[in-house]
C-alpha positions as CSV (number, residue, x, y, z in Angstrom):
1,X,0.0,0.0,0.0
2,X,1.7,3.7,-1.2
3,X,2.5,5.6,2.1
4,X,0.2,9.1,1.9
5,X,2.0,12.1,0.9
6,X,0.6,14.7,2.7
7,X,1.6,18.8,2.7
8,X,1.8,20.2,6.2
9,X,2.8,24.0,7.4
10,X,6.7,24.2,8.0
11,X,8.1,24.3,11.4
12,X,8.3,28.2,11.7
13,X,10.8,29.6,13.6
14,X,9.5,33.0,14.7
15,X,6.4,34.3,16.1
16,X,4.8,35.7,13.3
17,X,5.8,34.7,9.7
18,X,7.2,31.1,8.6
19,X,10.6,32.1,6.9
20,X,10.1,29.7,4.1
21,X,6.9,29.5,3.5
22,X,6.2,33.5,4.7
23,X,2.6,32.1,5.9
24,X,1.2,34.0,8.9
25,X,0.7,32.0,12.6
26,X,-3.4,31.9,13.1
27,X,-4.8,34.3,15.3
28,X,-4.7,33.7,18.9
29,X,-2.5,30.3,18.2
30,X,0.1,29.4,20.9
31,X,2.9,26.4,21.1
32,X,5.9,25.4,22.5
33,X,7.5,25.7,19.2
34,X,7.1,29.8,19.5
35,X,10.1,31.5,20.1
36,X,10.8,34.7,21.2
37,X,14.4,36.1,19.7
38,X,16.8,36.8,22.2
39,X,16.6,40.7,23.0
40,X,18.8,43.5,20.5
41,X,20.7,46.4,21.2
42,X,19.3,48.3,18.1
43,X,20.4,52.0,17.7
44,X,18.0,53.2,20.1
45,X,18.8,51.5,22.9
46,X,22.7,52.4,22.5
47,X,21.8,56.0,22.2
48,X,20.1,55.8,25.4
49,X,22.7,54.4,26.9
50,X,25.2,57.0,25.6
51,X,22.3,59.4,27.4
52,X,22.6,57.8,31.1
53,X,26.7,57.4,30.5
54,X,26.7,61.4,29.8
55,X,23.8,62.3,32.4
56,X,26.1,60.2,34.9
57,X,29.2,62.1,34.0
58,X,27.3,66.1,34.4
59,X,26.0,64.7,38.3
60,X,29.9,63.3,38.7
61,X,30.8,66.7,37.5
62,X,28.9,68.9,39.8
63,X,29.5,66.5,42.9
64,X,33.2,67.2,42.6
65,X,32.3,70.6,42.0
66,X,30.4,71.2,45.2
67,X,33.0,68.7,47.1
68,X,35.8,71.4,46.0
69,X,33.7,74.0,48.5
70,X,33.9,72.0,51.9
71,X,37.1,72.1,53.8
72,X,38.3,68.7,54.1
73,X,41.1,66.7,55.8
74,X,43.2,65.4,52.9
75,X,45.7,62.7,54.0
76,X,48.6,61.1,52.1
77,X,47.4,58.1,50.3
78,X,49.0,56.1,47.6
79,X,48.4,56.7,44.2
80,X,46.2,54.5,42.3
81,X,47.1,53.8,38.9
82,X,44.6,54.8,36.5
83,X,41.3,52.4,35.7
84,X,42.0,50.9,32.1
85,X,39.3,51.5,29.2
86,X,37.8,48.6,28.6
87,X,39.7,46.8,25.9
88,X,37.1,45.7,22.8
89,X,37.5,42.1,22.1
90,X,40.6,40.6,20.0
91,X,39.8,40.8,16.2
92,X,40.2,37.0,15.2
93,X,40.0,37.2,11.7
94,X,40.8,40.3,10.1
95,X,39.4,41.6,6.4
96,X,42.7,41.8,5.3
97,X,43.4,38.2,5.2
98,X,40.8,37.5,2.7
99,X,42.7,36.1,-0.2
100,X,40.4,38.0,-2.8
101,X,41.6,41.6,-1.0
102,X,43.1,43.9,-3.3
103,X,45.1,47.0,-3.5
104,X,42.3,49.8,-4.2
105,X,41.6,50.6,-7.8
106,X,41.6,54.0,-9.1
107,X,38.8,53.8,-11.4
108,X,36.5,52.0,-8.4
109,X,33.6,54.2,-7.2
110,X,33.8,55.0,-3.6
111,X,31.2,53.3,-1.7
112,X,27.5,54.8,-1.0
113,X,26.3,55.9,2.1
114,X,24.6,53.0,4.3
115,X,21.6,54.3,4.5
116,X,21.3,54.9,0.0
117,X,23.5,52.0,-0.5
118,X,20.3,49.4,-1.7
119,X,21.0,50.4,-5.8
120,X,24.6,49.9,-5.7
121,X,23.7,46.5,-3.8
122,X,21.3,45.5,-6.5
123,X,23.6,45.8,-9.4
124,X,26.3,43.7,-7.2
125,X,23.6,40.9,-6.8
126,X,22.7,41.0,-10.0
127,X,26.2,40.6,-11.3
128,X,27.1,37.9,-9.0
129,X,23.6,35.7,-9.3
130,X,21.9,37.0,-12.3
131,X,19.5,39.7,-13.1
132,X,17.1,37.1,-13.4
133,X,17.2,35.8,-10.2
134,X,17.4,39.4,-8.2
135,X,13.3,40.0,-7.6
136,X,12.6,36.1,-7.5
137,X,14.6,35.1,-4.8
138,X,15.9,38.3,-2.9
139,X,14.1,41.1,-1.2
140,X,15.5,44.4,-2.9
141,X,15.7,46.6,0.3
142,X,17.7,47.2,3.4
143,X,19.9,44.8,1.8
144,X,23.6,45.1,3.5
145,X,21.3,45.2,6.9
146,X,19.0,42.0,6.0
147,X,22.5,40.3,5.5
148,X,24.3,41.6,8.5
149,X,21.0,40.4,10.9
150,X,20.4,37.8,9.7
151,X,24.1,36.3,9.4
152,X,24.2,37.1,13.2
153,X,21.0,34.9,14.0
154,X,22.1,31.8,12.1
155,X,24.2,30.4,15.1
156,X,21.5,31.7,17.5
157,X,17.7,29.8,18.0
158,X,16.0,32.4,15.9
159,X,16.1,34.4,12.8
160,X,13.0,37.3,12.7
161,X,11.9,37.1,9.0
162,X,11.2,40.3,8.7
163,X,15.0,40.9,7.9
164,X,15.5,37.6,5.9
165,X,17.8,38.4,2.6
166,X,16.1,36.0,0.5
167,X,12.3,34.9,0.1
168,X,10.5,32.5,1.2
169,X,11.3,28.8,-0.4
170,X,8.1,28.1,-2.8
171,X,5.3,25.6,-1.5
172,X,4.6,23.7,1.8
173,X,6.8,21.3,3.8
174,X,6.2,18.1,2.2
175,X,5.6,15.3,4.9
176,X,4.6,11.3,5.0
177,X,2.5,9.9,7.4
178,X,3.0,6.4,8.6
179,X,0.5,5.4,11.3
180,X,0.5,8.0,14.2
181,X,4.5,9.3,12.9
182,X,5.1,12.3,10.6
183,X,8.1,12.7,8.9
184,X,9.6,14.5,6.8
185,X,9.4,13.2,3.1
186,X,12.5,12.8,0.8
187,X,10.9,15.1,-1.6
188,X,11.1,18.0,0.2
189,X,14.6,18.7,-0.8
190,X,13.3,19.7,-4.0
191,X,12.3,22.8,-2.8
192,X,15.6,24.1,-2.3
193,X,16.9,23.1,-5.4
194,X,17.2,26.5,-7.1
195,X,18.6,28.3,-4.3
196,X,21.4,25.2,-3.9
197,X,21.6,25.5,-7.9
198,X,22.8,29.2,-6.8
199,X,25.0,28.8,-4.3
200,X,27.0,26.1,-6.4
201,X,27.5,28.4,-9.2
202,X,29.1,31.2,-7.1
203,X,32.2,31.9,-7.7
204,X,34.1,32.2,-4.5
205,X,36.8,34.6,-5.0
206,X,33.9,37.3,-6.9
207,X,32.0,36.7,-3.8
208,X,34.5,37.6,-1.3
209,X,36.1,40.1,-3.1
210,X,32.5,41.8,-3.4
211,X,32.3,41.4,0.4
212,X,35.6,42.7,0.9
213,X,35.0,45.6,-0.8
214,X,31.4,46.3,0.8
215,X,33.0,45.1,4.2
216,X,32.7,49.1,5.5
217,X,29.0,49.5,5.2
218,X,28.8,45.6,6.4
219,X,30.7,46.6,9.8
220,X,28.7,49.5,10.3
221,X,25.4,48.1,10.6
222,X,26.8,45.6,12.5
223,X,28.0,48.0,14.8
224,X,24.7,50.0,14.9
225,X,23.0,46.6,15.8
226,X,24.7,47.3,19.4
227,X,28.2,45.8,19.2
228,X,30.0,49.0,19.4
229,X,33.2,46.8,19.8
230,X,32.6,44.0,17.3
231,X,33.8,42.9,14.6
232,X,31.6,41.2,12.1
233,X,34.1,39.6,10.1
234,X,34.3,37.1,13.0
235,X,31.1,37.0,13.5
236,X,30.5,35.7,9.7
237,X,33.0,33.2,10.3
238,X,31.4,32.1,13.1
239,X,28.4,31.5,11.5
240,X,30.0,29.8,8.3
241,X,31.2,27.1,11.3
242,X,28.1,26.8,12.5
243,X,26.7,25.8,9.6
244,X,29.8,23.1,8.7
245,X,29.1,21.8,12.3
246,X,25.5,20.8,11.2
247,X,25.5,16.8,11.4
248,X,24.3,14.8,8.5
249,X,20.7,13.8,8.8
250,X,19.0,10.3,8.8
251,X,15.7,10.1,7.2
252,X,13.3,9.7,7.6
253,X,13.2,12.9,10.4
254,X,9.9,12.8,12.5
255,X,8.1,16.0,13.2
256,X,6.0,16.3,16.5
257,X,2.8,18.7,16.5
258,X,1.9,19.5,20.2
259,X,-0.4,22.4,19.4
260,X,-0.6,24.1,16.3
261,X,3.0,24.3,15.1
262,X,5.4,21.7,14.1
263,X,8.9,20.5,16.3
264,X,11.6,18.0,15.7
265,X,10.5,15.1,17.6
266,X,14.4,14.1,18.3
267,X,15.3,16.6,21.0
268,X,19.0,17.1,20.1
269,X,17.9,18.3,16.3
270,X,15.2,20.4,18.0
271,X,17.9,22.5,20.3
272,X,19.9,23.2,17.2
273,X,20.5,26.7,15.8
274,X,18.1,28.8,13.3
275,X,21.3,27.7,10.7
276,X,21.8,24.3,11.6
277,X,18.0,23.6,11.0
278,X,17.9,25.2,8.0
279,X,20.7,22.8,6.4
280,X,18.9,19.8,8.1
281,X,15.5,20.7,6.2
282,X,17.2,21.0,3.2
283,X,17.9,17.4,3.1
284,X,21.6,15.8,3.1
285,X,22.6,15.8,-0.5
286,X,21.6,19.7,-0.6
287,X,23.5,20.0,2.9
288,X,26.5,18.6,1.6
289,X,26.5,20.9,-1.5
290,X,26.2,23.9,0.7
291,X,28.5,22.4,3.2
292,X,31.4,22.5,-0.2
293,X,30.5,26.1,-1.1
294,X,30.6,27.3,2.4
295,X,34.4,25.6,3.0
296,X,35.4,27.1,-0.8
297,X,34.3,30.7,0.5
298,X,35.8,30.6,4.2
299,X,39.0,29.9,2.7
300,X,38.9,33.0,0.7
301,X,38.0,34.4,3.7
302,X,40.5,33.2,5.7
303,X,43.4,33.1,3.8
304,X,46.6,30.8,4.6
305,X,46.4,31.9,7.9
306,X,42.9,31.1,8.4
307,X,42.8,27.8,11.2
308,X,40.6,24.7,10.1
309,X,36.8,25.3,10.8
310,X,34.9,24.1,14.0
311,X,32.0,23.7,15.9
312,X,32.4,26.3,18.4
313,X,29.8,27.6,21.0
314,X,27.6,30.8,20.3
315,X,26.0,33.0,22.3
316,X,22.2,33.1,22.7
């Protein structure tokens, strides 16, 4: 007897919007599935903070101020050596080991401003993926920021679609149903096809001397994110490693649906990060083709000194 093939909604990984499918959660549905992203330090909140820093320094200010009035007993103490700024974290990778890097050219345009950057980003695309594929499979605004968010969510729980680079992946999570088990079905990984199509036609060097060159822009909104002090080069090799660490899958994999929304039903695959789930989906064949890409472009990256991708632990 043929097993059923059914269609069922895709395990969505933020509140609102399914990232592959862009379908909306019901209204007033709940589950254990529904995560909320772990909180941002967006512009707004590191202004503030630059608000209370200064407001702190005026009242310091004054306080030594009105201190200098009163008569006090000063007594010999030793000098304290000066309280060190705090240092901002060791750059582990820097931009200038990318092997693509080059000396400037004189007849290159200088780049845009962040904010007006989207046409020169569209023309980029279109040279490295095809003007074809531009409007079909990315979203043609905010694009250095939809890359730089959402390339810092891969190796957390979480990426908010709302800043997803790309669309969502054409039709529904394709499932079989075997007595009281769901799984998903072999034919699923069809669905990615074009967009693993893509990725293998990339040539690396193009694409990291593109991102070399854009790097500026790329570190700024990272920065405006609320990591004053980071460096988002590391941060992209971080998530490149996250993504290599994925661990091959076994079909068939078994969903759970406890309430409204699908789960892994293996626990281990279920705690994985938004990037690691993504290449399980996917299927292993398409995993393994990404998986190739991915080492191709961290070695551009990287350069000779660049150390030998691994798993390595990210924060939430």
């Amino acid at each position: 007897m043929a097993t059923p093939r059914t269609e069922r909604a895709e395990p969505r990984i933020d509140p609102d919007l399914d990232p592959e499918t862009g379908a909306a959660l019901p209204s007033g549905a709940s589950s254990d599935f529904i995560r909320t992203p772990a909180p941002r330090k967006g512009p707004i909140v590191g202004l503030l903070l630059l608000m209370a820093v200064a407001a702190g320094a005026v009242f310091f200010y004054l306080w030594r101020q009105n201190a200098a009035q009163q008569p006090v007993l000063v007594t010999p103490t030793a000098t304290q050596p000066p309280v060190a700024a705090e240092a901002a974290p060791a750059i582990r990778h820097p931009i200038e080991d990318a092997q693509s890097a080059a000396p400037p050219n004189a007849d290159a345009k200088p780049l845009p401003a962040l904010m007006v950057s989207d046409t020169t980003m569209q023309n980029t695309l279109a040279d490295l993926f095809g003007a074809a594929s531009l409007g079909k499979v990315f979203y043609e605004d905010a694009i250095i920021h939809r890359f730089v968010t959402t390339i810092d969510n891969l190796p957390r729980k979480t990426i908010p679609s709302r800043n997803l680079p790309v669309k969502p992946i054409a039709g529904l999570l394709v499932t079989t149903a075997k007595d009281d088990n769901v799984s998903i079905s072999a034919e699923n990984a069809s669905r990615y096809a074009p967009y693993v199509q893509m990725a293998e036609a990339i040539d690396a060097k193009n694409l990291v001397s593109a991102y070399v060159h854009f790097y500026p822009l790329m570190q700024q909104d990272y920065r405006d994110l609320g990591y004053p002090k980071g460096y988002f080069n590391d941060r992209l090799i971080e998530a490149i490693d996250d993504l290599l660490a994925t661990p091959e899958s076994k079909d068939p994999l078994q969903v759970l649906q406890p309430k409204v929304l699908y789960q892994y039903a293996n626990p281990e695959l279920e705690a994985r990060s938004a990037g690691q789930k993504i290449m399980i989906r996917m299927g292993s064949e398409n995993a393994a083709k990404v998986k190739a890409k991915l080492q191709e472009i961290r070695r551009e990256l990287t350069g000779p000194r660049g150390s030998n991708p691994a798993a390595s632990k990210q924060a939430p």
